[in-house]
mmCIF file of C-alpha atoms in Angstrom:
data_model
loop_
_atom_site.group_PDB
_atom_site.id
_atom_site.type_symbol
_atom_site.label_atom_id
_atom_site.label_comp_id
_atom_site.label_asym_id
_atom_site.label_seq_id
_atom_site.Cartn_x
_atom_site.Cartn_y
_atom_site.Cartn_z
ATOM 1 C CA ASP Q 1 3.315 11.239 -14.636
ATOM 2 C CA SER Q 2 0.742 8.962 -12.996
ATOM 3 C CA GLY Q 3 -2.065 11.516 -13.151
ATOM 4 C CA VAL Q 4 -2.391 11.562 -9.349
ATOM 5 C CA THR Q 5 -1.542 14.933 -7.829
ATOM 6 C CA GLN Q 6 -0.577 15.697 -4.262
ATOM 7 C CA THR Q 7 -0.028 18.977 -2.498
ATOM 8 C CA PRO Q 8 2.075 20.234 -0.931
ATOM 9 C CA LYS Q 9 5.264 18.493 -2.040
ATOM 10 C CA HIS Q 10 7.087 19.411 1.138
ATOM 11 C CA LEU Q 11 5.841 20.398 4.563
ATOM 12 C CA ILE Q 12 7.857 21.429 7.586
ATOM 13 C CA THR Q 13 6.058 21.928 10.854
ATOM 14 C CA ALA Q 14 6.507 21.652 14.601
ATOM 15 C CA THR Q 15 5.450 19.037 17.107
ATOM 16 C CA GLY Q 16 1.887 19.427 18.293
ATOM 17 C CA GLN Q 17 0.732 21.069 15.085
ATOM 18 C CA ARG Q 18 -1.919 19.954 12.621
ATOM 19 C CA VAL Q 19 -1.492 19.625 8.850
ATOM 20 C CA THR Q 20 -3.652 18.663 5.904
ATOM 21 C CA LEU Q 21 -2.372 16.774 2.892
ATOM 22 C CA ARG Q 22 -4.372 16.905 -0.301
ATOM 23 C CA CYS Q 23 -4.724 14.381 -3.105
ATOM 24 C CA SER Q 24 -6.499 14.484 -6.459
ATOM 25 C CA PRO Q 25 -6.933 11.044 -8.042
ATOM 26 C CA ARG Q 26 -6.605 10.230 -11.718
ATOM 27 C CA SER Q 27 -9.575 11.244 -13.787
ATOM 28 C CA GLY Q 28 -12.258 8.567 -13.448
ATOM 29 C CA ASP Q 29 -10.711 6.828 -10.446
ATOM 30 C CA LEU Q 30 -13.100 6.316 -7.549
ATOM 31 C CA SER Q 31 -10.744 4.740 -5.021
ATOM 32 C CA VAL Q 32 -8.133 6.688 -3.079
ATOM 33 C CA TYR Q 33 -5.550 5.099 -0.822
ATOM 34 C CA TRP Q 34 -3.150 6.706 1.629
ATOM 35 C CA TYR Q 35 0.235 5.189 2.476
ATOM 36 C CA GLN Q 36 3.021 6.286 4.786
ATOM 37 C CA GLN Q 37 6.668 5.602 3.999
ATOM 38 C CA SER Q 38 9.134 5.946 6.843
ATOM 39 C CA LEU Q 39 12.638 4.622 7.378
ATOM 40 C CA ASP Q 40 11.700 2.335 10.246
ATOM 41 C CA GLN Q 41 8.248 1.143 9.124
ATOM 42 C CA GLY Q 42 8.690 1.074 5.372
ATOM 43 C CA LEU Q 43 5.576 1.546 3.251
ATOM 44 C CA GLN Q 44 2.403 1.117 5.269
ATOM 45 C CA PHE Q 45 -1.222 1.313 4.192
ATOM 46 C CA LEU Q 46 -3.197 3.851 6.175
ATOM 47 C CA ILE Q 47 -6.708 4.113 4.804
ATOM 48 C CA GLN Q 48 -8.824 3.761 1.661
ATOM 49 C CA TYR Q 49 -11.845 5.669 0.417
ATOM 50 C CA TYR Q 50 -14.138 4.614 -2.374
ATOM 51 C CA ASN Q 51 -16.536 7.101 -3.914
ATOM 52 C CA GLY Q 52 -16.693 9.166 -0.760
ATOM 53 C CA GLU Q 53 -16.932 6.386 1.789
ATOM 54 C CA GLU Q 54 -14.293 4.790 3.962
ATOM 55 C CA ARG Q 55 -13.613 1.295 2.647
ATOM 56 C CA ALA Q 56 -10.624 -0.054 4.548
ATOM 57 C CA LYS Q 57 -8.429 0.979 7.427
ATOM 58 C CA GLY Q 58 -4.848 0.008 8.074
ATOM 59 C CA ASN Q 59 -2.308 1.136 10.611
ATOM 60 C CA ILE Q 60 -3.701 4.622 10.896
ATOM 61 C CA LEU Q 61 -3.238 6.425 14.190
ATOM 62 C CA GLU Q 62 -6.227 7.961 15.952
ATOM 63 C CA ARG Q 63 -4.562 11.353 15.538
ATOM 64 C CA PHE Q 64 -4.892 10.910 11.771
ATOM 65 C CA SER Q 65 -8.102 11.157 9.801
ATOM 66 C CA ALA Q 66 -9.071 11.327 6.174
ATOM 67 C CA GLN Q 67 -12.019 12.060 3.966
ATOM 68 C CA GLN Q 68 -12.970 11.950 0.311
ATOM 69 C CA PHE Q 69 -15.071 14.758 -1.086
ATOM 70 C CA PRO Q 70 -17.833 14.659 -3.741
ATOM 71 C CA ASP Q 71 -15.358 15.719 -6.408
ATOM 72 C CA LEU Q 72 -13.314 12.639 -5.333
ATOM 73 C CA HIS Q 73 -10.297 14.509 -4.051
ATOM 74 C CA SER Q 74 -9.119 13.369 -0.652
ATOM 75 C CA GLU Q 75 -7.485 14.969 2.339
ATOM 76 C CA LEU Q 76 -5.407 13.363 5.062
ATOM 77 C CA ASN Q 77 -5.395 15.282 8.330
ATOM 78 C CA LEU Q 78 -2.561 14.736 10.771
ATOM 79 C CA SER Q 79 -2.904 16.298 14.212
ATOM 80 C CA SER Q 80 -0.869 16.548 17.432
ATOM 81 C CA LEU Q 81 2.149 15.837 15.305
ATOM 82 C CA GLU Q 82 5.113 13.993 16.772
ATOM 83 C CA LEU Q 83 8.682 13.676 15.535
ATOM 84 C CA GLY Q 84 7.933 10.112 14.473
ATOM 85 C CA ASP Q 85 5.267 11.289 12.040
ATOM 86 C CA SER Q 86 8.000 12.597 9.759
ATOM 87 C CA ALA Q 87 7.615 10.532 6.610
ATOM 88 C CA LEU Q 88 6.700 10.513 2.954
ATOM 89 C CA TYR Q 89 2.934 10.302 2.552
ATOM 90 C CA PHE Q 90 1.599 8.867 -0.667
ATOM 91 C CA CYS Q 91 -1.809 8.957 -2.158
ATOM 92 C CA ALA Q 92 -2.719 6.343 -4.760
ATOM 93 C CA SER Q 93 -5.820 5.851 -6.844
ATOM 94 C CA SER Q 94 -7.507 3.119 -8.828
ATOM 95 C CA VAL Q 95 -10.662 2.941 -10.878
ATOM 96 C CA ALA Q 96 -13.079 0.875 -8.859
ATOM 97 C CA GLY Q 97 -11.139 -1.514 -6.696
ATOM 98 C CA THR Q 98 -11.663 -4.642 -8.751
ATOM 99 C CA SER Q 99 -9.286 -7.567 -8.516
ATOM 100 C CA GLY Q 100 -6.067 -7.101 -10.367
ATOM 101 C CA GLU Q 101 -6.429 -3.365 -10.499
ATOM 102 C CA THR Q 102 -3.324 -1.271 -10.348
ATOM 103 C CA GLN Q 103 -2.907 1.527 -7.851
ATOM 104 C CA TYR Q 104 -1.205 4.560 -9.321
ATOM 105 C CA PHE Q 105 0.761 6.671 -6.887
ATOM 106 C CA GLY Q 106 1.119 10.404 -6.630
ATOM 107 C CA PRO Q 107 4.496 12.102 -6.132
ATOM 108 C CA GLY Q 108 4.066 12.145 -2.352
ATOM 109 C CA THR Q 109 4.161 14.796 0.356
ATOM 110 C CA ARG Q 110 7.341 14.855 2.382
ATOM 111 C CA LEU Q 111 6.499 15.832 5.967
ATOM 112 C CA LEU Q 112 9.158 16.909 8.415
ATOM 113 C CA VAL Q 113 8.144 17.461 12.018
ATOM 114 C CA LEU Q 114 10.681 19.440 14.050
ATOM 115 C CA ALA N 1 5.729 -13.725 9.280
ATOM 116 C CA GLN N 2 6.546 -11.186 6.651
ATOM 117 C CA LYS N 3 4.151 -11.185 3.761
ATOM 118 C CA ILE N 4 6.701 -9.917 1.249
ATOM 119 C CA THR N 5 10.408 -10.618 1.512
ATOM 120 C CA GLN N 6 13.070 -8.870 -0.496
ATOM 121 C CA THR N 7 16.377 -10.145 0.792
ATOM 122 C CA GLN N 8 18.759 -8.288 -1.485
ATOM 123 C CA PRO N 9 19.450 -4.889 0.098
ATOM 124 C CA GLY N 10 21.330 -3.723 -2.934
ATOM 125 C CA MET N 11 22.561 -4.845 -6.319
ATOM 126 C CA PHE N 12 24.946 -3.494 -8.893
ATOM 127 C CA VAL N 13 24.675 -4.226 -12.601
ATOM 128 C CA GLN N 14 26.471 -3.042 -15.698
ATOM 129 C CA GLU N 15 24.554 -1.042 -18.251
ATOM 130 C CA LYS N 16 22.916 -3.230 -20.941
ATOM 131 C CA GLU N 17 23.062 -6.348 -18.778
ATOM 132 C CA ALA N 18 19.991 -8.146 -17.448
ATOM 133 C CA VAL N 19 19.261 -8.231 -13.737
ATOM 134 C CA THR N 20 16.868 -10.204 -11.543
ATOM 135 C CA LEU N 21 15.376 -8.736 -8.396
ATOM 136 C CA ASP N 22 14.082 -11.309 -5.926
ATOM 137 C CA CYS N 23 10.728 -11.315 -4.178
ATOM 138 C CA THR N 24 9.106 -14.060 -2.154
ATOM 139 C CA TYR N 25 5.659 -13.823 -0.651
ATOM 140 C CA ASP N 26 3.590 -15.551 1.967
ATOM 141 C CA THR N 27 -0.146 -16.050 1.695
ATOM 142 C CA SER N 28 -2.652 -18.829 2.230
ATOM 143 C CA ASP N 29 -5.197 -17.170 -0.016
ATOM 144 C CA PRO N 30 -5.443 -18.746 -3.492
ATOM 145 C CA SER N 31 -6.338 -15.378 -5.000
ATOM 146 C CA TYR N 32 -3.788 -12.620 -4.881
ATOM 147 C CA GLY N 33 -1.981 -10.099 -7.028
ATOM 148 C CA LEU N 34 1.674 -9.205 -7.121
ATOM 149 C CA PHE N 35 3.035 -5.820 -8.144
ATOM 150 C CA TRP N 36 6.415 -4.238 -8.675
ATOM 151 C CA TYR N 37 7.020 -0.540 -8.219
ATOM 152 C CA LYS N 38 10.099 1.574 -8.863
ATOM 153 C CA GLN N 39 11.056 4.504 -6.652
ATOM 154 C CA PRO N 40 13.801 6.729 -8.081
ATOM 155 C CA SER N 41 15.683 9.150 -5.880
ATOM 156 C CA SER N 42 13.076 11.814 -6.625
ATOM 157 C CA GLY N 43 10.668 9.791 -4.491
ATOM 158 C CA GLU N 44 7.688 8.969 -6.667
ATOM 159 C CA MET N 45 6.372 5.401 -6.886
ATOM 160 C CA ILE N 46 6.125 4.158 -10.452
ATOM 161 C CA PHE N 47 4.086 1.066 -11.333
ATOM 162 C CA LEU N 48 6.043 -1.430 -13.399
ATOM 163 C CA ILE N 49 4.235 -4.744 -13.700
ATOM 164 C CA TYR N 50 1.409 -6.880 -12.318
ATOM 165 C CA GLN N 51 0.904 -10.647 -11.989
ATOM 166 C CA GLY N 52 -2.320 -12.270 -10.877
ATOM 167 C CA SER N 53 -2.244 -15.582 -9.060
ATOM 168 C CA TYR N 54 -4.432 -17.213 -11.703
ATOM 169 C CA ASP N 55 -2.547 -15.816 -14.675
ATOM 170 C CA GLN N 56 -1.268 -18.657 -16.814
ATOM 171 C CA GLN N 57 1.619 -16.752 -18.312
ATOM 172 C CA ASN N 58 4.353 -14.632 -16.782
ATOM 173 C CA ALA N 59 3.652 -10.922 -17.108
ATOM 174 C CA THR N 60 5.778 -8.767 -19.396
ATOM 175 C CA GLU N 61 5.884 -5.010 -19.891
ATOM 176 C CA GLY N 62 8.555 -3.834 -22.273
ATOM 177 C CA ARG N 63 11.953 -4.493 -20.675
ATOM 178 C CA TYR N 64 10.290 -5.795 -17.508
ATOM 179 C CA SER N 65 9.153 -9.354 -17.009
ATOM 180 C CA LEU N 66 8.011 -11.211 -13.968
ATOM 181 C CA ASN N 67 9.341 -14.700 -13.266
ATOM 182 C CA PHE N 68 6.351 -16.097 -11.392
ATOM 183 C CA GLN N 69 6.925 -19.416 -9.636
ATOM 184 C CA LYS N 70 3.743 -20.119 -7.752
ATOM 185 C CA ALA N 71 4.833 -23.286 -5.983
ATOM 186 C CA ARG N 72 7.908 -21.522 -4.661
ATOM 187 C CA LYS N 73 5.923 -18.363 -3.887
ATOM 188 C CA SER N 74 8.357 -16.191 -5.733
ATOM 189 C CA ALA N 75 7.751 -13.306 -8.106
ATOM 190 C CA ASN N 76 11.110 -12.095 -9.312
ATOM 191 C CA LEU N 77 11.399 -9.027 -11.509
ATOM 192 C CA VAL N 78 13.679 -9.328 -14.508
ATOM 193 C CA ILE N 79 14.953 -6.172 -16.159
ATOM 194 C CA SER N 80 16.542 -6.786 -19.524
ATOM 195 C CA ALA N 81 19.162 -4.468 -21.015
ATOM 196 C CA SER N 82 19.599 -2.281 -17.941
ATOM 197 C CA GLN N 83 19.778 1.468 -18.425
ATOM 198 C CA LEU N 84 21.287 4.132 -16.200
ATOM 199 C CA GLY N 85 17.782 5.397 -15.510
ATOM 200 C CA ASP N 86 16.908 2.055 -13.934
ATOM 201 C CA SER N 87 18.962 2.989 -10.862
ATOM 202 C CA ALA N 88 16.345 3.219 -8.119
ATOM 203 C CA MET N 89 14.670 1.424 -5.228
ATOM 204 C CA TYR N 90 12.391 -1.417 -6.285
ATOM 205 C CA PHE N 91 9.460 -2.618 -4.237
ATOM 206 C CA CYS N 92 7.496 -5.822 -4.503
ATOM 207 C CA ALA N 93 3.911 -5.665 -3.213
ATOM 208 C CA MET N 94 0.962 -8.006 -2.808
ATOM 209 C CA ARG N 95 -2.774 -7.705 -2.590
ATOM 210 C CA GLU N 96 -4.598 -10.693 -1.094
ATOM 211 C CA GLY N 97 -8.013 -12.125 -1.727
ATOM 212 C CA LEU N 98 -10.742 -11.535 -4.235
ATOM 213 C CA LEU N 99 -12.352 -8.161 -3.913
ATOM 214 C CA GLY N 100 -15.976 -8.413 -2.909
ATOM 215 C CA GLN N 101 -15.287 -11.731 -1.202
ATOM 216 C CA GLY N 102 -13.480 -10.529 1.847
ATOM 217 C CA GLY N 103 -10.301 -9.690 0.009
ATOM 218 C CA SER N 104 -8.377 -6.551 0.727
ATOM 219 C CA GLU N 105 -7.528 -3.812 -1.696
ATOM 220 C CA LYS N 106 -4.544 -2.626 0.315
ATOM 221 C CA LEU N 107 -1.058 -3.313 -0.902
ATOM 222 C CA VAL N 108 1.498 -4.881 1.422
ATOM 223 C CA PHE N 109 5.018 -3.893 0.469
ATOM 224 C CA GLY N 110 8.402 -5.461 0.944
ATOM 225 C CA LYS N 111 11.283 -3.427 2.321
ATOM 226 C CA GLY N 112 12.610 -2.777 -1.153
ATOM 227 C CA MET N 113 16.007 -3.159 -2.708
ATOM 228 C CA LYS N 114 18.356 -0.654 -4.291
ATOM 229 C CA LEU N 115 19.536 -1.218 -7.828
ATOM 230 C CA THR N 116 22.511 0.680 -9.161
ATOM 231 C CA VAL N 117 23.299 0.542 -12.864
ATOM 232 C CA ASN N 118 26.913 1.341 -13.697
ATOM 233 C CA PRO N 119 28.026 2.734 -17.068
#
């Protein structure tokens, strides 16, 4: 158990819908990262938050957004869902983003868009 | 060019034998970190081992060791005494640059390789 929690574990929804994925980082970790794992794209970095502020952006679609709240939990919002958004979405956390720091991953949310 | 290359799509090993999983990387930054993660069939990503580009010695964590050859840009994972529970996908990942000096905190992953341990 990494200490990172993600809910829900599974999500099935329809095209055009909007969903919210939730992540609670390890106790004391200030940085939260979101990754998407799909069969065709592999594991891709989406976005990072550090202590409530956006720190880095990767290949995140405009239909996707995220935020980190004062209690440090984070939410990833996916809207106007398409079939291709079906993937495993991971949240990871690290203490403060210093060099050499390990990112610990949550169990993931498996999203299926029908 | 791919940043992280894992060319072995799959490997089979007998229980209790050692196995080496290959990873080569591409970066022009002198400061970087290399990570290995394990993903069992249940889906979670489990951190195994880390190697910094300036580390003088190869990293070890229990049965895991990292064969770091900087000049060849390779960071192979060695698992000694394989166990049935080692059957999983294994991912090599890299973070480039020094944080606070333009470096990125994101991890770039290879495509992974599947290890199957046979009894």
